[in-house]
Amino acid sequence: MSAPTRAAATPVADVRLPLRLPTAGATFVVGIAGYLGVNLSPYMIAAAQEGTGSDLEAASWLVTGALLLTALTGLGVARLCAGARRRPVARIGLALAVVGFGVAALVPALIPAGLLVGGAGAGGAVAASGAALAAFRNPDRVAGLNGLANRALITVILAVVPLIGLAPLNVFGTLALCSLVALVLVAWLPATPAATVHAAAAVGEAVPIEVPPTGTVRAAAVPSRTVTVAGMVLLVVFALWAVSEDSLWAMAGVMGAAQAALTPEGLGIALSGATAGGLIGTIALVAIGDRLGRGIPLLVLMIAGGVLKIAQGYITDPTVFIVVFIVWNSIYAVAFMYFVATAAALDADGRWSGPLLAVYLVGSALTPVIGAQLVALLGYAGFTLILGIASFVLAVPATIVGLLSRRLERAAREVSA
């Protein structure tokens, strides 16, 4: 048997999947189940207080610990989700989430242990769904649909859970039930493509193709150094951006009350309006798709968001405060989806979209503490000024990576044509 020969260096063609309901639905639901604890954290704190008899601070730290475990576990298994182990990771993670949250719902004495186990399990779902997003064509539209499904379902859950009560059985039982539904759907989670799209030719690097004796051509997926650097930069930028965005979200209530006489009812309008604005933004992204690219939209959105964050620190009228808050959060929602689309476009295996959502959790989990410390040190105006400047600075590398991801995607399409 003769040794394999090597053909001329050729970039790998695009192997992403078309958007279909079974695979896309499974991806979205698994991601929602993994992130549900983040969205239900206020309810989880109340349920933990009732179930354990602890005070607010202890319950808050318990839930924070569970969310940090979600983030750290997601980061730890993200590399596995960019390979053949994506579905097993999702199954194991969701099974742990079902058991952990189920135990917390049924056995009050085991609430701390149950939440920590459930939080760790949710990290597997976050990483697996994030990596699976990269398997589809048109990452911008997929990211928009994912955000739309997430916000729509979360809005319903957030409205229904208080109606049935914030007891441990109801809150933690909801988490367990959603994890169970996602566990059933893991079988439809898209697997890693047989050949990875890196479009190395776009950055001056060729991907060799090996030709075995049988004559079958097998693409050797070799990630370029440029893509690796871009992916690492994107993760760091996204984590820092998460801190700047969620710090303002965490401080919005106390800041609005202190400087604009914002009432609890006004805060409720601001939060619900922000959710509605985010839904409108994600619908727009679904409709636009990739027509505007990613680099320029990221630049415009992050600069506009920075300006609005700075303005928020100087507003003294409650109505204006609510309007600016809603507009800022709507811009944030669209920018978030563009970050997801950029990560997904860099690598079809989900090498960067897998850890992206977990990285965001790391950045956002401690933002209430970070925000409070910055407010105490700088005051509200100084606090928002720092957050705005952070957006301006981070917009530069985010734009560069966004432009690169678009360039890689175009190169892959040209090879496929």
Coordinates of C-alpha atoms in Angstrom, one line a residue:
M1 CA 0.0 0.0 0.0
S2 CA 1.5 3.3 -1.0
A3 CA 1.7 6.3 1.3
P4 CA -0.8 9.0 1.0
T5 CA 0.0 11.8 -1.4
R6 CA -0.7 15.5 -0.9
A7 CA -2.7 17.6 -3.3
A8 CA -2.3 21.3 -3.8
A9 CA -3.1 23.5 -0.9
T10 CA -6.8 24.5 -1.0
P11 CA -9.1 26.3 1.4
V12 CA -11.8 24.2 3.0
A13 CA -15.3 24.7 1.6
D14 CA -18.3 25.8 3.6
V15 CA -20.1 22.8 5.3
R16 CA -22.6 24.7 7.5
L17 CA -26.2 23.4 7.7
P18 CA -29.3 25.1 6.4
L19 CA -31.7 26.4 9.1
R20 CA -34.2 23.6 9.9
L21 CA -36.8 23.5 12.8
P22 CA -35.6 20.3 14.5
T23 CA -31.9 21.2 14.7
A24 CA -32.5 24.9 15.3
G25 CA -35.2 24.3 17.8
A26 CA -33.1 21.9 19.8
T27 CA -30.2 24.4 19.8
F28 CA -32.3 27.2 21.0
V29 CA -34.1 25.2 23.7
V30 CA -30.9 23.7 25.1
G31 CA -29.4 27.2 25.3
I32 CA -32.5 28.6 27.0
A33 CA -32.4 25.8 29.6
G34 CA -28.7 26.5 30.3
Y35 CA -29.3 30.3 30.7
L36 CA -32.6 30.0 32.6
G37 CA -31.0 30.3 36.0
V38 CA -29.5 33.6 35.0
N39 CA -32.9 35.0 34.1
L40 CA -34.6 33.5 37.1
S41 CA -31.9 34.6 39.6
P42 CA -34.2 37.0 41.5
Y43 CA -36.8 34.3 41.9
M44 CA -34.1 31.8 42.9
I45 CA -32.9 34.1 45.7
A46 CA -36.4 34.4 47.1
A47 CA -37.0 30.6 46.9
A48 CA -33.6 29.9 48.5
Q49 CA -34.5 32.2 51.3
E50 CA -37.8 30.5 51.9
G51 CA -36.5 27.0 51.6
T52 CA -33.4 27.4 53.7
G53 CA -34.5 30.1 56.1
S54 CA -31.4 32.1 55.3
D55 CA -31.1 35.9 55.0
L56 CA -30.9 37.8 51.7
E57 CA -27.1 38.0 51.6
A58 CA -26.6 34.3 52.1
A59 CA -29.2 33.4 49.5
S60 CA -27.7 35.9 47.1
W61 CA -24.3 34.4 47.4
L62 CA -25.7 30.9 47.0
V63 CA -27.3 31.8 43.7
T64 CA -24.2 33.7 42.6
G65 CA -22.2 30.6 43.3
A66 CA -24.5 28.5 41.2
L67 CA -24.2 31.0 38.3
L68 CA -20.5 31.1 38.6
L69 CA -20.4 27.3 38.4
T70 CA -22.5 27.5 35.2
A71 CA -19.9 29.9 33.7
L72 CA -16.8 28.0 34.8
T73 CA -18.2 24.7 33.7
G74 CA -19.2 26.1 30.4
L75 CA -15.7 27.4 29.8
G76 CA -14.2 24.1 31.0
V77 CA -16.2 21.9 28.5
A78 CA -16.4 24.4 25.6
R79 CA -13.5 22.7 23.8
L80 CA -15.2 19.3 24.0
C81 CA -18.3 20.9 22.4
A82 CA -16.3 21.9 19.4
G83 CA -15.6 18.3 18.7
A84 CA -17.5 15.0 18.6
R85 CA -18.5 15.1 22.3
R86 CA -21.0 18.0 21.9
R87 CA -24.1 15.9 22.4
P88 CA -22.7 13.8 25.3
V89 CA -21.6 17.0 27.1
A90 CA -25.1 18.4 26.7
R91 CA -26.8 15.2 27.9
I92 CA -24.6 14.9 31.0
G93 CA -24.9 18.6 31.8
L94 CA -28.7 18.6 31.4
A95 CA -29.0 15.4 33.4
L96 CA -27.1 17.0 36.2
A97 CA -29.3 20.1 36.0
V98 CA -32.5 17.9 36.2
V99 CA -31.2 16.1 39.2
G100 CA -29.7 19.1 41.0
F101 CA -32.6 21.5 40.5
G102 CA -35.1 18.6 41.1
V103 CA -33.5 17.8 44.5
A104 CA -33.5 21.5 45.4
A105 CA -37.2 21.7 44.5
L106 CA -38.2 18.6 46.6
V107 CA -35.7 18.5 49.5
P108 CA -35.3 21.8 51.3
A109 CA -32.3 20.6 53.3
L110 CA -30.4 19.9 50.1
I111 CA -31.1 23.2 48.3
P112 CA -27.5 24.5 48.5
A113 CA -26.1 21.2 47.1
G114 CA -28.8 20.9 44.5
L115 CA -28.4 24.5 43.2
L116 CA -24.6 24.0 42.9
V117 CA -25.0 20.7 41.0
G118 CA -27.7 22.1 38.8
G119 CA -25.7 25.3 38.1
A120 CA -22.7 23.2 37.1
G121 CA -24.8 21.0 34.8
A122 CA -26.3 24.1 33.1
G123 CA -22.8 25.1 32.0
G124 CA -22.7 22.0 29.7
A125 CA -25.9 23.1 28.1
V126 CA -24.7 26.7 27.6
A127 CA -21.4 25.5 26.0
A128 CA -23.1 22.9 23.8
S129 CA -25.8 25.2 22.5
G130 CA -23.3 28.0 21.9
A131 CA -21.1 25.7 19.8
A132 CA -24.1 24.4 17.9
L133 CA -25.0 27.9 16.8
A134 CA -21.9 27.9 14.6
A135 CA -23.2 24.9 12.6
F136 CA -25.8 26.9 10.7
R137 CA -25.5 29.1 7.7
N138 CA -26.0 32.9 8.0
P139 CA -24.8 33.3 11.6
D140 CA -26.5 36.7 11.9
R141 CA -30.0 35.4 11.2
V142 CA -29.4 32.4 13.5
A143 CA -28.2 34.6 16.3
G144 CA -31.2 36.8 15.9
L145 CA -33.6 33.9 15.9
N146 CA -31.8 32.5 19.0
G147 CA -32.2 35.8 20.8
L148 CA -35.9 36.1 19.7
A149 CA -36.7 32.6 21.0
N150 CA -34.8 33.2 24.2
R151 CA -36.5 36.5 25.0
A152 CA -40.0 35.3 24.0
L153 CA -39.9 32.1 26.1
I154 CA -38.1 33.8 29.1
T155 CA -40.7 36.6 29.1
V156 CA -43.5 34.0 29.4
I157 CA -41.7 32.1 32.2
L158 CA -40.9 35.3 34.1
A159 CA -44.6 36.2 34.0
V160 CA -45.9 32.7 34.9
V161 CA -43.6 31.7 37.8
P162 CA -44.7 34.5 40.2
L163 CA -48.3 33.6 39.5
I164 CA -47.8 30.1 40.8
G165 CA -45.6 31.3 43.7
L166 CA -41.9 31.6 44.5
A167 CA -41.7 28.5 46.6
P168 CA -38.7 26.2 46.0
L169 CA -40.9 23.6 44.4
N170 CA -42.2 26.1 41.8
V171 CA -38.9 28.0 41.0
F172 CA -36.4 25.1 41.1
G173 CA -39.0 22.7 39.7
T174 CA -39.4 25.1 36.6
L175 CA -35.6 24.9 36.1
A176 CA -35.6 21.1 36.4
L177 CA -38.6 20.8 34.0
C178 CA -37.0 23.0 31.3
S179 CA -33.8 21.0 31.7
L180 CA -35.7 17.8 31.2
V181 CA -37.4 19.1 28.0
A182 CA -34.0 20.2 26.7
L183 CA -32.5 16.8 27.5
V184 CA -35.1 15.1 25.3
L185 CA -34.2 17.4 22.4
V186 CA -30.4 16.9 22.6
A187 CA -30.7 14.2 19.9
W188 CA -31.5 16.9 17.4
L189 CA -28.6 19.1 18.4
P190 CA -26.4 19.6 15.2
A191 CA -23.2 17.7 15.3
T192 CA -19.8 19.2 14.5
P193 CA -19.3 19.5 10.7
A194 CA -17.1 16.8 9.1
A195 CA -14.8 19.5 7.8
T196 CA -14.4 22.8 9.6
V197 CA -14.7 26.1 7.9
H198 CA -11.7 28.3 8.5
A199 CA -11.3 29.8 5.0
A200 CA -7.6 30.2 5.8
A201 CA -7.0 31.6 2.3
A202 CA -8.6 34.8 3.4
V203 CA -5.7 35.5 5.7
G204 CA -3.0 34.2 3.5
E205 CA -2.9 30.6 4.8
A206 CA -3.6 27.5 2.8
V207 CA -5.2 24.3 4.1
P208 CA -3.7 21.1 2.8
I209 CA -5.9 18.3 1.6
E210 CA -4.7 14.7 2.0
V211 CA -5.6 12.2 -0.7
P212 CA -5.6 8.6 0.7
P213 CA -4.9 5.6 -1.5
T214 CA -8.7 5.1 -2.0
G215 CA -8.9 8.4 -3.8
T216 CA -11.2 9.9 -1.2
V217 CA -10.4 13.5 -0.5
R218 CA -10.3 14.4 3.2
A219 CA -10.0 18.0 4.3
A220 CA -7.5 18.6 7.1
A221 CA -9.1 21.3 9.3
V222 CA -6.2 23.4 10.5
P223 CA -7.3 26.6 12.3
S224 CA -5.2 29.7 11.2
R225 CA -3.2 31.7 13.8
T226 CA -5.2 34.8 12.8
V227 CA -8.5 33.1 13.6
T228 CA -7.2 31.9 16.9
V229 CA -6.0 35.4 17.9
A230 CA -9.3 36.9 16.7
G231 CA -11.3 34.4 18.7
M232 CA -9.3 35.1 21.9
V233 CA -9.6 38.8 21.5
L234 CA -13.4 38.4 21.0
L235 CA -13.8 36.4 24.2
V236 CA -11.9 39.0 26.2
V237 CA -13.7 42.0 24.7
F238 CA -17.1 40.2 25.2
A239 CA -16.3 39.5 28.9
L240 CA -15.3 43.2 29.6
W241 CA -18.3 44.5 27.6
A242 CA -20.6 42.2 29.7
V243 CA -19.2 43.9 32.9
S244 CA -19.9 47.4 31.5
E245 CA -23.4 46.5 30.4
D246 CA -24.6 44.5 33.3
S247 CA -23.1 46.8 35.9
L248 CA -25.5 49.5 34.6
W249 CA -28.4 47.0 34.5
A250 CA -27.7 46.0 38.1
M251 CA -27.5 49.6 39.4
A252 CA -30.4 51.0 37.3
G253 CA -33.0 50.8 40.1
V254 CA -31.0 52.5 42.8
M255 CA -29.5 55.0 40.4
G256 CA -32.9 55.9 39.0
A257 CA -34.4 56.3 42.4
A258 CA -31.5 58.4 43.7
Q259 CA -31.1 60.9 40.8
A260 CA -34.4 60.8 38.9
A261 CA -37.0 59.9 41.6
L262 CA -37.8 56.8 39.7
T263 CA -40.6 54.8 41.5
P264 CA -40.8 51.0 41.7
E265 CA -43.6 51.2 39.1
G266 CA -41.4 53.2 36.8
L267 CA -38.6 50.7 37.2
G268 CA -41.0 48.0 36.2
I269 CA -42.0 49.9 33.1
A270 CA -38.3 50.4 32.3
L271 CA -37.5 46.7 32.7
S272 CA -40.5 45.5 30.7
G273 CA -39.9 48.1 28.0
A274 CA -36.3 47.0 27.8
T275 CA -37.4 43.4 27.1
A276 CA -39.9 44.6 24.5
G277 CA -37.2 46.7 22.8
G278 CA -34.8 43.8 22.8
L279 CA -37.5 41.7 21.1
I280 CA -37.9 44.3 18.4
G281 CA -34.2 44.5 17.9
T282 CA -33.8 40.8 17.5
I283 CA -36.7 40.7 15.0
A284 CA -34.9 43.4 13.0
L285 CA -31.7 41.4 13.0
V286 CA -33.5 38.3 11.8
A287 CA -35.0 40.3 8.9
I288 CA -31.7 42.0 8.0
G289 CA -29.5 38.9 8.3
D290 CA -25.9 39.5 7.1
R291 CA -26.6 42.3 4.7
L292 CA -24.9 44.9 6.8
G293 CA -21.9 42.8 7.7
R294 CA -20.8 42.7 11.4
G295 CA -17.9 45.1 11.9
I296 CA -19.7 48.3 11.2
P297 CA -22.9 47.4 13.0
L298 CA -20.9 46.5 16.1
L299 CA -19.0 49.8 15.9
V300 CA -22.2 51.8 15.6
L301 CA -24.1 49.9 18.3
M302 CA -21.3 50.0 20.8
I303 CA -20.6 53.7 20.3
A304 CA -24.3 54.5 20.6
G305 CA -24.6 52.3 23.6
G306 CA -21.7 54.1 25.2
V307 CA -23.2 57.5 24.6
L308 CA -26.5 56.4 26.2
K309 CA -24.8 54.9 29.2
I310 CA -23.0 58.2 29.8
A311 CA -26.3 60.1 29.4
Q312 CA -28.0 57.9 31.9
G313 CA -25.8 59.2 34.7
Y314 CA -27.0 62.8 34.2
I315 CA -30.7 62.4 33.7
T316 CA -32.9 63.8 36.5
D317 CA -36.4 63.3 34.9
P318 CA -38.0 59.9 35.5
T319 CA -39.7 59.7 32.1
V320 CA -36.5 60.6 30.2
F321 CA -34.6 58.1 32.4
I322 CA -37.0 55.3 31.4
V323 CA -36.9 56.1 27.7
V324 CA -33.1 56.3 27.5
F325 CA -32.9 53.0 29.5
I326 CA -35.2 51.2 27.1
V327 CA -33.3 52.5 24.0
W328 CA -29.9 51.6 25.6
N329 CA -31.1 48.1 26.4
S330 CA -32.6 47.6 23.0
I331 CA -29.2 48.5 21.4
Y332 CA -27.5 46.2 23.9
A333 CA -29.7 43.2 22.8
V334 CA -28.8 43.7 19.1
A335 CA -25.1 44.1 19.9
F336 CA -25.2 40.9 21.9
M337 CA -26.5 39.0 18.9
Y338 CA -23.9 40.5 16.7
F339 CA -21.2 39.2 19.1
V340 CA -22.7 35.8 18.9
A341 CA -22.9 35.9 15.1
T342 CA -19.2 37.0 14.9
A343 CA -18.1 34.1 17.2
A344 CA -20.2 31.6 15.2
A345 CA -18.8 32.9 11.9
L346 CA -15.2 32.4 13.0
D347 CA -15.4 28.7 13.1
A348 CA -18.2 26.2 12.0
D349 CA -17.3 23.8 14.8
G350 CA -18.2 26.3 17.5
R351 CA -14.7 26.7 18.8
W352 CA -15.5 30.3 19.8
S353 CA -19.3 30.5 20.0
G354 CA -19.1 27.6 22.6
P355 CA -17.2 29.5 25.3
L356 CA -18.7 32.9 24.3
L357 CA -21.9 32.6 26.4
A358 CA -20.0 31.2 29.4
V359 CA -17.5 34.0 29.2
Y360 CA -20.4 36.5 29.4
L361 CA -21.6 34.8 32.6
V362 CA -18.2 35.2 34.1
G363 CA -18.3 38.9 33.3
S364 CA -21.9 39.4 34.5
A365 CA -22.1 37.2 37.6
L366 CA -20.2 39.7 39.8
T367 CA -21.5 42.9 38.3
P368 CA -23.8 43.9 41.2
V369 CA -20.7 44.0 43.4
I370 CA -18.6 45.7 40.8
G371 CA -21.3 48.3 40.0
A372 CA -21.8 49.1 43.7
Q373 CA -18.1 49.6 44.2
L374 CA -17.7 51.9 41.2
V375 CA -20.8 53.9 42.3
A376 CA -19.3 54.3 45.8
L377 CA -16.0 55.4 44.4
L378 CA -17.0 57.6 41.5
G379 CA -20.7 58.6 42.0
Y380 CA -23.4 57.9 39.4
A381 CA -22.0 60.4 36.8
G382 CA -18.5 59.0 37.1
F383 CA -19.8 55.4 37.1
T384 CA -21.6 55.8 33.8
L385 CA -18.8 57.8 32.3
I386 CA -16.4 54.9 32.9
L387 CA -18.9 52.5 31.4
G388 CA -19.3 54.6 28.3
I389 CA -15.6 55.0 27.8
A390 CA -15.2 51.2 28.1
S391 CA -17.8 50.8 25.3
F392 CA -15.8 53.2 23.0
V393 CA -12.5 51.4 23.7
L394 CA -13.9 47.9 23.2
A395 CA -15.7 48.9 20.0
V396 CA -12.3 49.0 18.2
P397 CA -11.2 45.4 18.6
A398 CA -14.8 44.2 18.3
T399 CA -15.1 45.9 14.9
I400 CA -11.8 44.5 13.7
V401 CA -12.9 40.9 14.6
G402 CA -16.3 41.5 13.1
L403 CA -14.8 42.6 9.8
L404 CA -12.5 39.5 9.8
S405 CA -15.3 37.1 10.5
R406 CA -17.2 38.5 7.5
R407 CA -14.1 38.1 5.3
L408 CA -13.6 34.5 6.4
E409 CA -17.3 33.7 5.7
R410 CA -17.1 35.2 2.2
A411 CA -14.0 33.2 1.4
A412 CA -15.7 30.0 2.4
R413 CA -18.6 30.7 0.2
E414 CA -16.4 31.5 -2.8
V415 CA -14.7 28.1 -2.3
S416 CA -18.1 26.3 -2.1
A417 CA -19.4 28.1 -5.3

